[in-house]
Amino acid sequence: MARVPSAVIAATGLVGGYGVARWTKKRELGGAVLAVAGAAAAQQWRARAGGKAAGALSAAYLAAFAGSHPLAKKVGAWPSVLGVAGAVALASWAIADRKA
């Protein structure tokens, strides 16, 4: 069975977390999606690229989540979430998935 690339998991966590929070009107559920996907991606980052890279990518994941909020005030919620998810996915692919 093929593994899902960590870039896909990370982007799905950011987009899915926002979507779940918005559609259910329960921020906690969105946070749970964000956390589960982030943990799964971090596990793959550590296995594929090592602890330092996993730490850096995890920090980028959290920074993307936090940064999407002020960015949303300038460009809108969905463009903000999709933009930061794309940035994290690109970083994840470049650091961890490209070699796999």
mmCIF file of N, CA and C in Angstrom:
data_model
loop_
_atom_site.group_PDB
_atom_site.id
_atom_site.type_symbol
_atom_site.label_atom_id
_atom_site.label_comp_id
_atom_site.label_asym_id
_atom_site.label_seq_id
_atom_site.Cartn_x
_atom_site.Cartn_y
_atom_site.Cartn_z
ATOM 1 N N MET A 1 0.832 -1.170 0.000
ATOM 2 C CA MET A 1 0.000 0.000 0.000
ATOM 3 C C MET A 1 0.887 1.247 0.000
ATOM 4 N N ALA A 2 0.579 2.184 -0.865
ATOM 5 C CA ALA A 2 1.377 3.404 -0.981
ATOM 6 C C ALA A 2 1.128 4.324 0.206
ATOM 7 N N ARG A 3 2.194 4.994 0.627
ATOM 8 C CA ARG A 3 2.074 5.948 1.717
ATOM 9 C C ARG A 3 1.607 7.288 1.171
ATOM 10 N N VAL A 4 0.808 7.966 1.951
ATOM 11 C CA VAL A 4 0.384 9.302 1.579
ATOM 12 C C VAL A 4 1.543 10.254 1.888
ATOM 13 N N PRO A 5 1.949 11.082 0.939
ATOM 14 C CA PRO A 5 3.062 12.005 1.187
ATOM 15 C C PRO A 5 2.748 12.947 2.350
ATOM 16 N N SER A 6 3.774 13.277 3.101
ATOM 17 C CA SER A 6 3.579 14.169 4.244
ATOM 18 C C SER A 6 3.088 15.545 3.803
ATOM 19 N N ALA A 7 3.445 15.968 2.608
ATOM 20 C CA ALA A 7 2.965 17.252 2.093
ATOM 21 C C ALA A 7 1.445 17.262 1.990
ATOM 22 N N VAL A 8 0.883 16.156 1.558
ATOM 23 C CA VAL A 8 -0.576 16.043 1.432
ATOM 24 C C VAL A 8 -1.223 16.030 2.818
ATOM 25 N N ILE A 9 -0.621 15.316 3.746
ATOM 26 C CA ILE A 9 -1.169 15.252 5.099
ATOM 27 C C ILE A 9 -1.164 16.636 5.744
ATOM 28 N N ALA A 10 -0.053 17.351 5.631
ATOM 29 C CA ALA A 10 0.050 18.680 6.240
ATOM 30 C C ALA A 10 -0.943 19.661 5.623
ATOM 31 N N ALA A 11 -1.023 19.687 4.319
ATOM 32 C CA ALA A 11 -1.958 20.600 3.655
ATOM 33 C C ALA A 11 -3.401 20.249 4.001
ATOM 34 N N THR A 12 -3.696 18.963 4.045
ATOM 35 C CA THR A 12 -5.044 18.518 4.400
ATOM 36 C C THR A 12 -5.382 18.899 5.834
ATOM 37 N N GLY A 13 -4.404 18.836 6.727
ATOM 38 C CA GLY A 13 -4.644 19.235 8.107
ATOM 39 C C GLY A 13 -5.014 20.700 8.224
ATOM 40 N N LEU A 14 -4.320 21.556 7.497
ATOM 41 C CA LEU A 14 -4.611 22.987 7.544
ATOM 42 C C LEU A 14 -5.958 23.308 6.897
ATOM 43 N N VAL A 15 -6.180 22.790 5.709
ATOM 44 C CA VAL A 15 -7.432 23.059 5.001
ATOM 45 C C VAL A 15 -8.600 22.359 5.697
ATOM 46 N N GLY A 16 -8.407 21.098 6.044
ATOM 47 C CA GLY A 16 -9.467 20.340 6.701
ATOM 48 C C GLY A 16 -9.814 20.885 8.069
ATOM 49 N N GLY A 17 -8.804 21.296 8.824
ATOM 50 C CA GLY A 17 -9.064 21.870 10.138
ATOM 51 C C GLY A 17 -9.916 23.126 10.037
ATOM 52 N N TYR A 18 -9.567 23.989 9.096
ATOM 53 C CA TYR A 18 -10.364 25.199 8.907
ATOM 54 C C TYR A 18 -11.779 24.849 8.440
ATOM 55 N N GLY A 19 -11.870 23.950 7.472
ATOM 56 C CA GLY A 19 -13.181 23.578 6.947
ATOM 57 C C GLY A 19 -14.093 22.982 8.009
ATOM 58 N N VAL A 20 -13.553 22.082 8.804
ATOM 59 C CA VAL A 20 -14.345 21.462 9.866
ATOM 60 C C VAL A 20 -14.802 22.513 10.875
ATOM 61 N N ALA A 21 -13.891 23.399 11.278
ATOM 62 C CA ALA A 21 -14.250 24.438 12.248
ATOM 63 C C ALA A 21 -15.334 25.361 11.683
ATOM 64 N N ARG A 22 -15.192 25.702 10.433
ATOM 65 C CA ARG A 22 -16.168 26.616 9.828
ATOM 66 C C ARG A 22 -17.538 25.976 9.654
ATOM 67 N N TRP A 23 -17.563 24.745 9.142
ATOM 68 C CA TRP A 23 -18.849 24.123 8.830
ATOM 69 C C TRP A 23 -19.575 23.574 10.052
ATOM 70 N N THR A 24 -18.843 23.159 11.043
ATOM 71 C CA THR A 24 -19.498 22.648 12.255
ATOM 72 C C THR A 24 -19.717 23.747 13.283
ATOM 73 N N LYS A 25 -19.048 24.889 13.097
ATOM 74 C CA LYS A 25 -19.074 25.991 14.062
ATOM 75 C C LYS A 25 -18.514 25.568 15.421
ATOM 76 N N LYS A 26 -17.636 24.561 15.396
ATOM 77 C CA LYS A 26 -16.964 24.067 16.598
ATOM 78 C C LYS A 26 -15.461 24.122 16.351
ATOM 79 N N ARG A 27 -14.837 25.160 16.886
ATOM 80 C CA ARG A 27 -13.403 25.353 16.673
ATOM 81 C C ARG A 27 -12.589 24.190 17.219
ATOM 82 N N GLU A 28 -13.098 23.553 18.277
ATOM 83 C CA GLU A 28 -12.374 22.433 18.875
ATOM 84 C C GLU A 28 -12.225 21.270 17.899
ATOM 85 N N LEU A 29 -13.266 21.018 17.118
ATOM 86 C CA LEU A 29 -13.184 19.934 16.131
ATOM 87 C C LEU A 29 -12.162 20.267 15.048
ATOM 88 N N GLY A 30 -12.152 21.502 14.614
ATOM 89 C CA GLY A 30 -11.147 21.927 13.641
ATOM 90 C C GLY A 30 -9.744 21.809 14.207
ATOM 91 N N GLY A 31 -9.600 22.168 15.471
ATOM 92 C CA GLY A 31 -8.306 22.034 16.130
ATOM 93 C C GLY A 31 -7.859 20.598 16.235
ATOM 94 N N ALA A 32 -8.819 19.696 16.463
ATOM 95 C CA ALA A 32 -8.486 18.270 16.537
ATOM 96 C C ALA A 32 -7.991 17.758 15.187
ATOM 97 N N VAL A 33 -8.655 18.165 14.116
ATOM 98 C CA VAL A 33 -8.207 17.771 12.771
ATOM 99 C C VAL A 33 -6.802 18.307 12.517
ATOM 100 N N LEU A 34 -6.588 19.566 12.846
ATOM 101 C CA LEU A 34 -5.279 20.196 12.676
ATOM 102 C C LEU A 34 -4.201 19.449 13.450
ATOM 103 N N ALA A 35 -4.505 19.097 14.701
ATOM 104 C CA ALA A 35 -3.523 18.426 15.560
ATOM 105 C C ALA A 35 -3.209 17.008 15.094
ATOM 106 N N VAL A 36 -4.232 16.244 14.743
ATOM 107 C CA VAL A 36 -4.018 14.861 14.301
ATOM 108 C C VAL A 36 -3.197 14.834 13.013
ATOM 109 N N ALA A 37 -3.550 15.685 12.067
ATOM 110 C CA ALA A 37 -2.795 15.725 10.808
ATOM 111 C C ALA A 37 -1.368 16.211 11.053
ATOM 112 N N GLY A 38 -1.205 17.194 11.919
ATOM 113 C CA GLY A 38 0.131 17.689 12.229
ATOM 114 C C GLY A 38 1.007 16.625 12.866
ATOM 115 N N ALA A 39 0.428 15.842 13.760
ATOM 116 C CA ALA A 39 1.183 14.761 14.407
ATOM 117 C C ALA A 39 1.563 13.684 13.394
ATOM 118 N N ALA A 40 0.625 13.349 12.505
ATOM 119 C CA ALA A 40 0.913 12.335 11.484
ATOM 120 C C ALA A 40 2.003 12.815 10.527
ATOM 121 N N ALA A 41 1.919 14.074 10.128
ATOM 122 C CA ALA A 41 2.944 14.628 9.233
ATOM 123 C C ALA A 41 4.296 14.669 9.942
ATOM 124 N N ALA A 42 4.308 15.085 11.199
ATOM 125 C CA ALA A 42 5.567 15.173 11.949
ATOM 126 C C ALA A 42 6.231 13.810 12.080
ATOM 127 N N GLN A 43 5.429 12.781 12.264
ATOM 128 C CA GLN A 43 5.972 11.423 12.359
ATOM 129 C C GLN A 43 6.670 11.051 11.048
ATOM 130 N N GLN A 44 6.057 11.367 9.933
ATOM 131 C CA GLN A 44 6.683 11.077 8.637
ATOM 132 C C GLN A 44 7.902 11.961 8.404
ATOM 133 N N TRP A 45 7.822 13.219 8.799
ATOM 134 C CA TRP A 45 8.974 14.109 8.623
ATOM 135 C C TRP A 45 10.173 13.572 9.383
ATOM 136 N N ARG A 46 9.942 13.114 10.601
ATOM 137 C CA ARG A 46 11.043 12.578 11.421
ATOM 138 C C ARG A 46 11.631 11.327 10.772
ATOM 139 N N ALA A 47 10.772 10.453 10.282
ATOM 140 C CA ALA A 47 11.240 9.204 9.685
ATOM 141 C C ALA A 47 12.000 9.447 8.378
ATOM 142 N N ARG A 48 11.563 10.407 7.611
ATOM 143 C CA ARG A 48 12.150 10.631 6.288
ATOM 144 C C ARG A 48 13.308 11.616 6.272
ATOM 145 N N ALA A 49 13.271 12.609 7.178
ATOM 146 C CA ALA A 49 14.270 13.672 7.084
ATOM 147 C C ALA A 49 15.015 13.931 8.385
ATOM 148 N N GLY A 50 14.644 13.273 9.464
ATOM 149 C CA GLY A 50 15.344 13.457 10.730
ATOM 150 C C GLY A 50 14.653 14.433 11.660
ATOM 151 N N GLY A 51 15.152 14.475 12.879
ATOM 152 C CA GLY A 51 14.535 15.267 13.934
ATOM 153 C C GLY A 51 14.591 16.767 13.724
ATOM 154 N N LYS A 52 15.727 17.277 13.251
ATOM 155 C CA LYS A 52 15.839 18.724 13.037
ATOM 156 C C LYS A 52 14.870 19.194 11.957
ATOM 157 N N ALA A 53 14.800 18.455 10.881
ATOM 158 C CA ALA A 53 13.881 18.812 9.800
ATOM 159 C C ALA A 53 12.435 18.708 10.274
ATOM 160 N N ALA A 54 12.136 17.669 11.048
ATOM 161 C CA ALA A 54 10.776 17.509 11.578
ATOM 162 C C ALA A 54 10.418 18.676 12.483
ATOM 163 N N GLY A 55 11.364 19.118 13.300
ATOM 164 C CA GLY A 55 11.122 20.273 14.162
ATOM 165 C C GLY A 55 10.870 21.538 13.362
ATOM 166 N N ALA A 56 11.675 21.750 12.342
ATOM 167 C CA ALA A 56 11.510 22.936 11.501
ATOM 168 C C ALA A 56 10.184 22.907 10.750
ATOM 169 N N LEU A 57 9.832 21.750 10.207
ATOM 170 C CA LEU A 57 8.566 21.650 9.476
ATOM 171 C C LEU A 57 7.367 21.760 10.418
ATOM 172 N N SER A 58 7.502 21.229 11.619
ATOM 173 C CA SER A 58 6.420 21.374 12.602
ATOM 174 C C SER A 58 6.238 22.839 12.982
ATOM 175 N N ALA A 59 7.346 23.541 13.143
ATOM 176 C CA ALA A 59 7.268 24.979 13.436
ATOM 177 C C ALA A 59 6.627 25.730 12.277
ATOM 178 N N ALA A 60 6.959 25.343 11.052
ATOM 179 C CA ALA A 60 6.354 25.971 9.881
ATOM 180 C C ALA A 60 4.852 25.701 9.832
ATOM 181 N N TYR A 61 4.449 24.495 10.185
ATOM 182 C CA TYR A 61 3.030 24.113 10.214
ATOM 183 C C TYR A 61 2.276 24.997 11.202
ATOM 184 N N LEU A 62 2.829 25.140 12.402
ATOM 185 C CA LEU A 62 2.184 25.967 13.419
ATOM 186 C C LEU A 62 2.203 27.445 13.027
ATOM 187 N N ALA A 63 3.297 27.896 12.446
ATOM 188 C CA ALA A 63 3.375 29.285 11.995
ATOM 189 C C ALA A 63 2.376 29.558 10.870
ATOM 190 N N ALA A 64 2.175 28.581 10.009
ATOM 191 C CA ALA A 64 1.193 28.738 8.930
ATOM 192 C C ALA A 64 -0.207 28.878 9.511
ATOM 193 N N PHE A 65 -0.521 28.051 10.492
ATOM 194 C CA PHE A 65 -1.820 28.143 11.154
ATOM 195 C C PHE A 65 -2.002 29.528 11.777
ATOM 196 N N ALA A 66 -1.023 29.957 12.546
ATOM 197 C CA ALA A 66 -1.112 31.258 13.207
ATOM 198 C C ALA A 66 -1.110 32.404 12.196
ATOM 199 N N GLY A 67 -0.285 32.298 11.181
ATOM 200 C CA GLY A 67 -0.175 33.358 10.186
ATOM 201 C C GLY A 67 -1.371 33.478 9.272
ATOM 202 N N SER A 68 -2.139 32.410 9.158
ATOM 203 C CA SER A 68 -3.311 32.473 8.283
ATOM 204 C C SER A 68 -4.376 33.422 8.832
ATOM 205 N N HIS A 69 -4.388 33.634 10.130
ATOM 206 C CA HIS A 69 -5.405 34.499 10.726
ATOM 207 C C HIS A 69 -5.233 35.967 10.314
ATOM 208 N N PRO A 70 -4.068 36.575 10.523
ATOM 209 C CA PRO A 70 -3.934 37.964 10.061
ATOM 210 C C PRO A 70 -3.957 38.087 8.534
ATOM 211 N N LEU A 71 -3.447 37.080 7.846
ATOM 212 C CA LEU A 71 -3.486 37.107 6.391
ATOM 213 C C LEU A 71 -4.926 37.090 5.881
ATOM 214 N N ALA A 72 -5.805 36.372 6.577
ATOM 215 C CA ALA A 72 -7.211 36.285 6.174
ATOM 216 C C ALA A 72 -7.890 37.655 6.189
ATOM 217 N N LYS A 73 -7.448 38.542 7.054
ATOM 218 C CA LYS A 73 -8.033 39.885 7.105
ATOM 219 C C LYS A 73 -7.696 40.690 5.861
ATOM 220 N N LYS A 74 -6.625 40.293 5.176
ATOM 221 C CA LYS A 74 -6.205 41.032 3.977
ATOM 222 C C LYS A 74 -6.720 40.389 2.689
ATOM 223 N N VAL A 75 -6.737 39.042 2.630
ATOM 224 C CA VAL A 75 -7.084 38.378 1.369
ATOM 225 C C VAL A 75 -8.332 37.511 1.455
ATOM 226 N N GLY A 76 -8.871 37.320 2.626
ATOM 227 C CA GLY A 76 -10.026 36.444 2.810
ATOM 228 C C GLY A 76 -9.599 35.122 3.437
ATOM 229 N N ALA A 77 -10.568 34.463 4.045
ATOM 230 C CA ALA A 77 -10.262 33.247 4.811
ATOM 231 C C ALA A 77 -9.766 32.104 3.932
ATOM 232 N N TRP A 78 -10.545 31.736 2.924
ATOM 233 C CA TRP A 78 -10.135 30.585 2.112
ATOM 234 C C TRP A 78 -8.841 30.832 1.349
ATOM 235 N N PRO A 79 -8.650 32.000 0.713
ATOM 236 C CA PRO A 79 -7.358 32.220 0.051
ATOM 237 C C PRO A 79 -6.179 32.146 1.020
ATOM 238 N N SER A 80 -6.393 32.646 2.228
ATOM 239 C CA SER A 80 -5.336 32.593 3.236
ATOM 240 C C SER A 80 -4.995 31.156 3.601
ATOM 241 N N VAL A 81 -6.009 30.365 3.905
ATOM 242 C CA VAL A 81 -5.786 28.970 4.302
ATOM 243 C C VAL A 81 -5.148 28.180 3.162
ATOM 244 N N LEU A 82 -5.647 28.374 1.963
ATOM 245 C CA LEU A 82 -5.081 27.645 0.826
ATOM 246 C C LEU A 82 -3.639 28.076 0.546
ATOM 247 N N GLY A 83 -3.352 29.352 0.722
ATOM 248 C CA GLY A 83 -1.990 29.832 0.507
ATOM 249 C C GLY A 83 -0.996 29.261 1.503
ATOM 250 N N VAL A 84 -1.349 29.295 2.789
ATOM 251 C CA VAL A 84 -0.407 28.768 3.784
ATOM 252 C C VAL A 84 -0.301 27.251 3.675
ATOM 253 N N ALA A 85 -1.400 26.588 3.321
ATOM 254 C CA ALA A 85 -1.343 25.131 3.145
ATOM 255 C C ALA A 85 -0.421 24.779 1.982
ATOM 256 N N GLY A 86 -0.492 25.547 0.911
ATOM 257 C CA GLY A 86 0.394 25.316 -0.224
ATOM 258 C C GLY A 86 1.856 25.545 0.127
ATOM 259 N N ALA A 87 2.119 26.571 0.924
ATOM 260 C CA ALA A 87 3.497 26.853 1.331
ATOM 261 C C ALA A 87 4.060 25.730 2.196
ATOM 262 N N VAL A 88 3.261 25.240 3.136
ATOM 263 C CA VAL A 88 3.713 24.139 3.996
ATOM 264 C C VAL A 88 3.886 22.859 3.177
ATOM 265 N N ALA A 89 2.983 22.614 2.257
ATOM 266 C CA ALA A 89 3.096 21.421 1.412
ATOM 267 C C ALA A 89 4.365 21.476 0.569
ATOM 268 N N LEU A 90 4.664 22.633 0.018
ATOM 269 C CA LEU A 90 5.875 22.779 -0.788
ATOM 270 C C LEU A 90 7.125 22.550 0.047
ATOM 271 N N ALA A 91 7.163 23.134 1.236
ATOM 272 C CA ALA A 91 8.317 22.928 2.127
ATOM 273 C C ALA A 91 8.437 21.459 2.525
ATOM 274 N N SER A 92 7.325 20.832 2.832
ATOM 275 C CA SER A 92 7.329 19.424 3.215
ATOM 276 C C SER A 92 7.830 18.544 2.078
ATOM 277 N N TRP A 93 7.354 18.822 0.879
ATOM 278 C CA TRP A 93 7.805 18.041 -0.268
ATOM 279 C C TRP A 93 9.305 18.215 -0.482
ATOM 280 N N ALA A 94 9.768 19.470 -0.426
ATOM 281 C CA ALA A 94 11.174 19.754 -0.698
ATOM 282 C C ALA A 94 12.099 19.123 0.333
ATOM 283 N N ILE A 95 11.689 19.106 1.588
ATOM 284 C CA ILE A 95 12.562 18.627 2.648
ATOM 285 C C ILE A 95 12.420 17.131 2.919
ATOM 286 N N ALA A 96 11.189 16.619 2.858
ATOM 287 C CA ALA A 96 10.973 15.240 3.288
ATOM 288 C C ALA A 96 10.488 14.287 2.192
ATOM 289 N N ASP A 97 9.627 14.748 1.317
ATOM 290 C CA ASP A 97 8.984 13.825 0.365
ATOM 291 C C ASP A 97 9.744 13.639 -0.933
ATOM 292 N N ARG A 98 10.487 14.613 -1.337
ATOM 293 C CA ARG A 98 11.163 14.545 -2.645
ATOM 294 C C ARG A 98 12.077 13.340 -2.761
ATOM 295 N N LYS A 99 12.729 12.978 -1.679
ATOM 296 C CA LYS A 99 13.686 11.873 -1.711
ATOM 297 C C LYS A 99 13.011 10.507 -1.609
ATOM 298 N N ALA A 100 11.771 10.491 -1.160
ATOM 299 C CA ALA A 100 11.086 9.198 -0.919
ATOM 300 C C ALA A 100 10.650 8.510 -2.183
#
